[in-house]
Amino acid sequence: MVYMILADGFEEIEALEPLDILRRGGIDVKTVSIMGTKSVVGAHNIEVMADITMTDVSLEDMDMVILPGGAGHELLDASNDVHTMLNYAVAYNRYIAAICASPSILGKKQLLSGKKVTCFPGFEQYCYNAFIT
């Protein structure tokens, strides 16, 4: 299972376009709201109904976690549940993807050392020991 984590302020194109491509490719992806309800509002005031909330996540079934960017990355970074997912992904060799500003979350956790990273301009400072492209 691929989990795409959504928080208010997420960049719609950074979540919905990868979601669409993955689903068209037959990948089982669930959108996950960290907002306590399934309703999540993007950076451009587009309301999205997530498939599930964090209480429905099964870490044992997780193959990948995706963190879209936008102002919502701050809420993702402040979420203990998101950090639990990331810790699990690292411990059990699961894939992690972070878009735009969200690589900063991984950088603060020291997960980018020696990795090639692209991030939103100005967030390079959080991508410790990464190769910025």
Coordinates of N, CA and C in Angstrom, one line a residue, residues 18-128:
P18 N 0.5 13.1 -8.9 CA 1.1 11.8 -8.6 C 0.1 10.7 -8.3
L19 N -0.9 11.1 -7.5 CA -2.0 10.2 -7.2 C -2.6 9.6 -8.4
D20 N -3.0 10.5 -9.3 CA -3.6 10.1 -10.6 C -2.7 9.2 -11.4
I21 N -1.5 9.5 -11.5 CA -0.5 8.7 -12.3 C -0.4 7.3 -11.7
L22 N -0.2 7.3 -10.4 CA 0.0 6.0 -9.7 C -1.3 5.1 -9.8
R23 N -2.4 5.7 -9.6 CA -3.7 4.9 -9.7 C -3.9 4.4 -11.2
R24 N -3.6 5.3 -12.2 CA -3.7 4.8 -13.6 C -2.8 3.7 -13.8
G25 N -1.6 3.6 -13.1 CA -0.7 2.6 -13.3 C -1.0 1.3 -12.5
G26 N -2.1 1.3 -11.8 CA -2.5 0.1 -11.1 C -2.0 0.0 -9.7
I27 N -1.4 1.1 -9.2 CA -0.8 1.1 -7.8 C -1.9 1.4 -6.8
D28 N -1.9 0.6 -5.7 CA -2.9 0.8 -4.7 C -2.4 2.0 -3.8
V29 N -3.1 3.1 -3.9 CA -2.7 4.3 -3.2 C -3.9 4.8 -2.4
K30 N -3.7 5.1 -1.1 CA -4.7 5.7 -0.3 C -4.2 7.1 0.2
T31 N -5.1 8.1 0.0 CA -4.8 9.4 0.6 C -5.2 9.4 2.1
V32 N -4.4 10.0 2.9 CA -4.5 9.9 4.3 C -4.5 11.3 4.9
S33 N -5.6 11.7 5.5 CA -5.7 13.0 6.2 C -5.1 12.9 7.6
I34 N -4.3 14.0 7.9 CA -3.9 14.1 9.3 C -4.7 15.1 10.1
M35 N -5.8 15.6 9.5 CA -6.6 16.7 10.0 C -7.6 16.2 11.0
G36 N -7.8 14.9 11.2 CA -8.8 14.4 12.2 C -10.1 14.1 11.5
T37 N -10.3 14.6 10.3 CA -11.5 14.3 9.5 C -10.9 14.0 8.1
K38 N -11.7 13.4 7.2 CA -11.3 13.1 5.9 C -11.1 14.4 5.0
S39 N -11.8 15.5 5.4 CA -11.7 16.7 4.6 C -10.4 17.4 4.8
V40 N -9.7 17.7 3.7 CA -8.5 18.5 3.7 C -8.6 19.6 2.6
V41 N -8.1 20.7 3.0 CA -8.2 21.9 2.1 C -6.8 22.2 1.6
G42 N -6.6 22.2 0.3 CA -5.3 22.5 -0.3 C -4.9 24.0 -0.3
A43 N -3.8 24.3 -0.8 CA -3.2 25.6 -0.8 C -4.0 26.6 -1.6
H44 N -4.8 26.1 -2.5 CA -5.6 26.9 -3.4 C -7.1 26.7 -3.1
N45 N -7.4 26.4 -1.9 CA -8.8 26.3 -1.4 C -9.6 25.2 -2.1
I46 N -8.9 24.2 -2.6 CA -9.6 23.0 -3.1 C -9.8 22.0 -2.0
E47 N -11.0 21.7 -1.7 CA -11.3 20.7 -0.7 C -11.2 19.3 -1.3
V48 N -10.5 18.4 -0.6 CA -10.3 17.0 -1.0 C -10.8 16.2 0.1
M49 N -11.5 15.1 -0.2 CA -11.9 14.1 0.8 C -10.9 13.0 0.7
A50 N -10.1 12.8 1.7 CA -9.1 11.8 1.8 C -9.8 10.4 1.9
D51 N -9.1 9.4 1.4 CA -9.7 8.0 1.5 C -9.8 7.6 3.0
I52 N -8.8 7.9 3.8 CA -8.8 7.5 5.2 C -8.2 8.6 6.1
T53 N -8.3 8.4 7.4 CA -7.6 9.2 8.3 C -6.4 8.4 8.9
M54 N -5.6 9.1 9.7 CA -4.4 8.4 10.2 C -4.8 7.2 11.1
T55 N -5.9 7.2 11.7 CA -6.3 6.1 12.6 C -6.6 4.8 11.7
D56 N -6.7 4.9 10.4 CA -7.0 3.8 9.6 C -5.7 3.2 8.9
V57 N -4.6 3.9 9.1 CA -3.3 3.5 8.5 C -2.8 2.2 9.1
S58 N -2.4 1.2 8.3 CA -1.8 0.0 8.8 C -0.3 0.0 8.3
L59 N 0.6 0.3 9.3 CA 2.0 0.4 9.0 C 2.5 -0.9 8.4
E60 N 2.0 -2.0 8.8 CA 2.5 -3.3 8.3 C 2.2 -3.5 6.8
D61 N 1.2 -2.8 6.3 CA 0.8 -2.9 4.9 C 1.5 -1.8 4.0
M62 N 2.2 -0.9 4.7 CA 2.8 0.2 3.9 C 4.0 -0.2 3.1
D63 N 4.0 0.1 1.8 CA 5.2 -0.1 0.9 C 5.9 1.2 0.7
M64 N 5.1 2.3 0.8 CA 5.6 3.7 0.5 C 4.8 4.7 1.2
V65 N 5.5 5.8 1.5 CA 4.8 7.0 2.0 C 5.2 8.2 1.2
I66 N 4.2 9.0 0.8 CA 4.5 10.2 0.0 C 4.0 11.4 0.7
L67 N 4.9 12.4 0.8 CA 4.6 13.7 1.5 C 4.6 14.8 0.4
P68 N 3.4 15.3 0.0 CA 3.4 16.5 -0.9 C 3.9 17.7 -0.2
G69 N 4.2 18.7 -0.9 CA 4.7 20.0 -0.4 C 3.6 21.0 -0.2
G70 N 4.0 22.2 -0.1 CA 3.1 23.3 0.2 C 3.2 23.7 1.6
A71 N 2.4 24.7 2.0 CA 2.4 25.1 3.4 C 2.1 24.0 4.3
G72 N 1.3 23.0 3.9 CA 1.0 21.9 4.7 C 2.1 21.1 5.2
H73 N 3.3 21.3 4.6 CA 4.5 20.5 5.1 C 4.8 20.8 6.5
E74 N 4.5 22.0 7.0 CA 4.7 22.3 8.4 C 3.8 21.5 9.3
L75 N 2.6 21.2 8.9 CA 1.7 20.4 9.7 C 2.1 18.9 9.6
L76 N 2.6 18.5 8.5 CA 3.2 17.1 8.4 C 4.4 17.0 9.3
D77 N 5.2 18.0 9.3 CA 6.4 17.9 10.2 C 6.1 17.9 11.7
A78 N 5.0 18.6 12.0 CA 4.5 18.7 13.4 C 3.7 17.4 13.9
S79 N 3.4 16.5 13.0 CA 2.6 15.4 13.3 C 3.4 14.2 13.8
N80 N 3.2 13.8 15.0 CA 3.8 12.6 15.5 C 3.5 11.4 14.7
D81 N 2.3 11.3 14.2 CA 1.9 10.2 13.3 C 2.7 10.1 12.1
V82 N 3.0 11.2 11.5 CA 3.8 11.2 10.2 C 5.2 10.8 10.6
H83 N 5.7 11.2 11.7 CA 7.1 10.8 12.1 C 7.1 9.3 12.4
T84 N 6.1 8.8 13.0 CA 6.0 7.4 13.3 C 6.0 6.6 11.9
M85 N 5.3 7.1 10.9 CA 5.3 6.4 9.6 C 6.7 6.5 9.0
L86 N 7.3 7.6 9.1 CA 8.7 7.8 8.5 C 9.7 6.8 9.2
N87 N 9.6 6.8 10.5 CA 10.5 5.9 11.3 C 10.3 4.5 10.9
Y88 N 9.0 4.1 10.8 CA 8.7 2.7 10.4 C 9.3 2.4 9.0
A89 N 9.1 3.4 8.0 CA 9.6 3.2 6.7 C 11.1 3.0 6.7
V90 N 11.8 3.8 7.5 CA 13.2 3.6 7.5 C 13.6 2.3 8.1
A91 N 13.0 1.9 9.3 CA 13.3 0.7 10.0 C 13.0 -0.5 9.1
Y92 N 12.0 -0.5 8.3 CA 11.6 -1.7 7.5 C 11.9 -1.5 6.0
N93 N 12.8 -0.6 5.7 CA 13.2 -0.4 4.3 C 12.1 -0.2 3.3
R94 N 11.1 0.7 3.7 CA 10.0 1.1 2.8 C 10.4 2.4 2.0
Y95 N 9.8 2.6 0.9 CA 10.1 3.8 0.1 C 9.5 5.0 0.8
I96 N 10.2 6.2 0.6 CA 9.7 7.5 1.1 C 9.9 8.5 -0.1
A97 N 8.8 9.2 -0.4 CA 8.9 10.3 -1.4 C 8.5 11.6 -0.7
A98 N 9.2 12.7 -1.0 CA 8.9 14.0 -0.5 C 9.0 15.0 -1.6
I99 N 8.0 15.9 -1.7 CA 7.9 16.8 -2.9 C 8.0 18.2 -2.4
C100 N 8.7 19.1 -3.1 CA 8.8 20.5 -2.9 C 9.4 20.9 -1.6
A101 N 8.7 21.3 -0.6 CA 9.2 21.7 0.7 C 9.3 20.5 1.7
S102 N 8.7 19.4 1.4 CA 8.7 18.3 2.3 C 10.0 17.5 2.5
P103 N 10.9 17.6 1.5 CA 12.2 17.0 1.8 C 12.9 17.6 3.1
S104 N 12.5 18.8 3.4 CA 13.0 19.4 4.7 C 12.7 18.6 5.9
I105 N 11.5 17.9 5.9 CA 11.1 17.0 7.0 C 12.1 15.9 7.1
L106 N 12.5 15.3 5.9 CA 13.4 14.2 5.9 C 14.8 14.7 6.3
G107 N 15.2 15.9 5.8 CA 16.5 16.4 6.2 C 16.7 16.6 7.7
K108 N 15.6 17.2 8.3 CA 15.7 17.4 9.7 C 15.8 16.1 10.5
K109 N 15.4 15.0 9.9 CA 15.5 13.7 10.5 C 16.8 13.0 10.1
Q110 N 17.6 13.7 9.4 CA 19.0 13.2 9.0 C 18.8 12.0 8.0
L111 N 17.8 12.0 7.2 CA 17.6 10.9 6.3 C 18.1 11.1 4.9
L112 N 18.7 12.3 4.6 CA 19.1 12.6 3.3 C 20.6 12.5 3.0
S113 N 21.3 12.2 4.0 CA 22.8 12.2 3.8 C 23.2 11.3 2.7
G114 N 23.9 11.9 1.7 CA 24.4 11.2 0.6 C 23.4 10.9 -0.5
K115 N 22.2 11.4 -0.4 CA 21.2 11.2 -1.4 C 21.1 12.4 -2.3
K116 N 20.6 12.2 -3.5 CA 20.3 13.3 -4.4 C 18.9 13.8 -4.1
V117 N 18.8 15.2 -4.0 CA 17.6 15.8 -3.5 C 17.2 17.0 -4.3
T118 N 16.0 17.1 -4.7 CA 15.5 18.4 -5.3 C 14.4 18.9 -4.3
C119 N 14.5 20.2 -4.0 CA 13.5 20.8 -3.1 C 13.2 22.2 -3.5
F120 N 12.2 22.7 -2.9 CA 11.8 24.1 -3.2 C 12.9 25.0 -2.8
P121 N 13.2 26.0 -3.7 CA 14.3 27.0 -3.4 C 14.1 27.6 -2.0
G122 N 15.2 27.6 -1.2 CA 15.2 28.1 0.1 C 15.2 27.1 1.2
F123 N 14.9 25.8 0.8 CA 14.8 24.7 1.7 C 16.0 23.8 1.7
E124 N 17.0 24.2 0.9 CA 18.3 23.5 0.9 C 18.9 23.4 2.2
Q125 N 18.8 24.4 3.0 CA 19.4 24.4 4.3 C 19.0 23.3 5.3
Y126 N 17.8 22.7 5.0 CA 17.3 21.6 5.8 C 17.7 20.2 5.3
C127 N 18.3 20.2 4.1 CA 18.6 18.9 3.4 C 20.1 18.6 3.8
Y128 N 20.4 18.4 5.0 CA 21.7 18.2 5.5 C 22.4 17.1 4.8

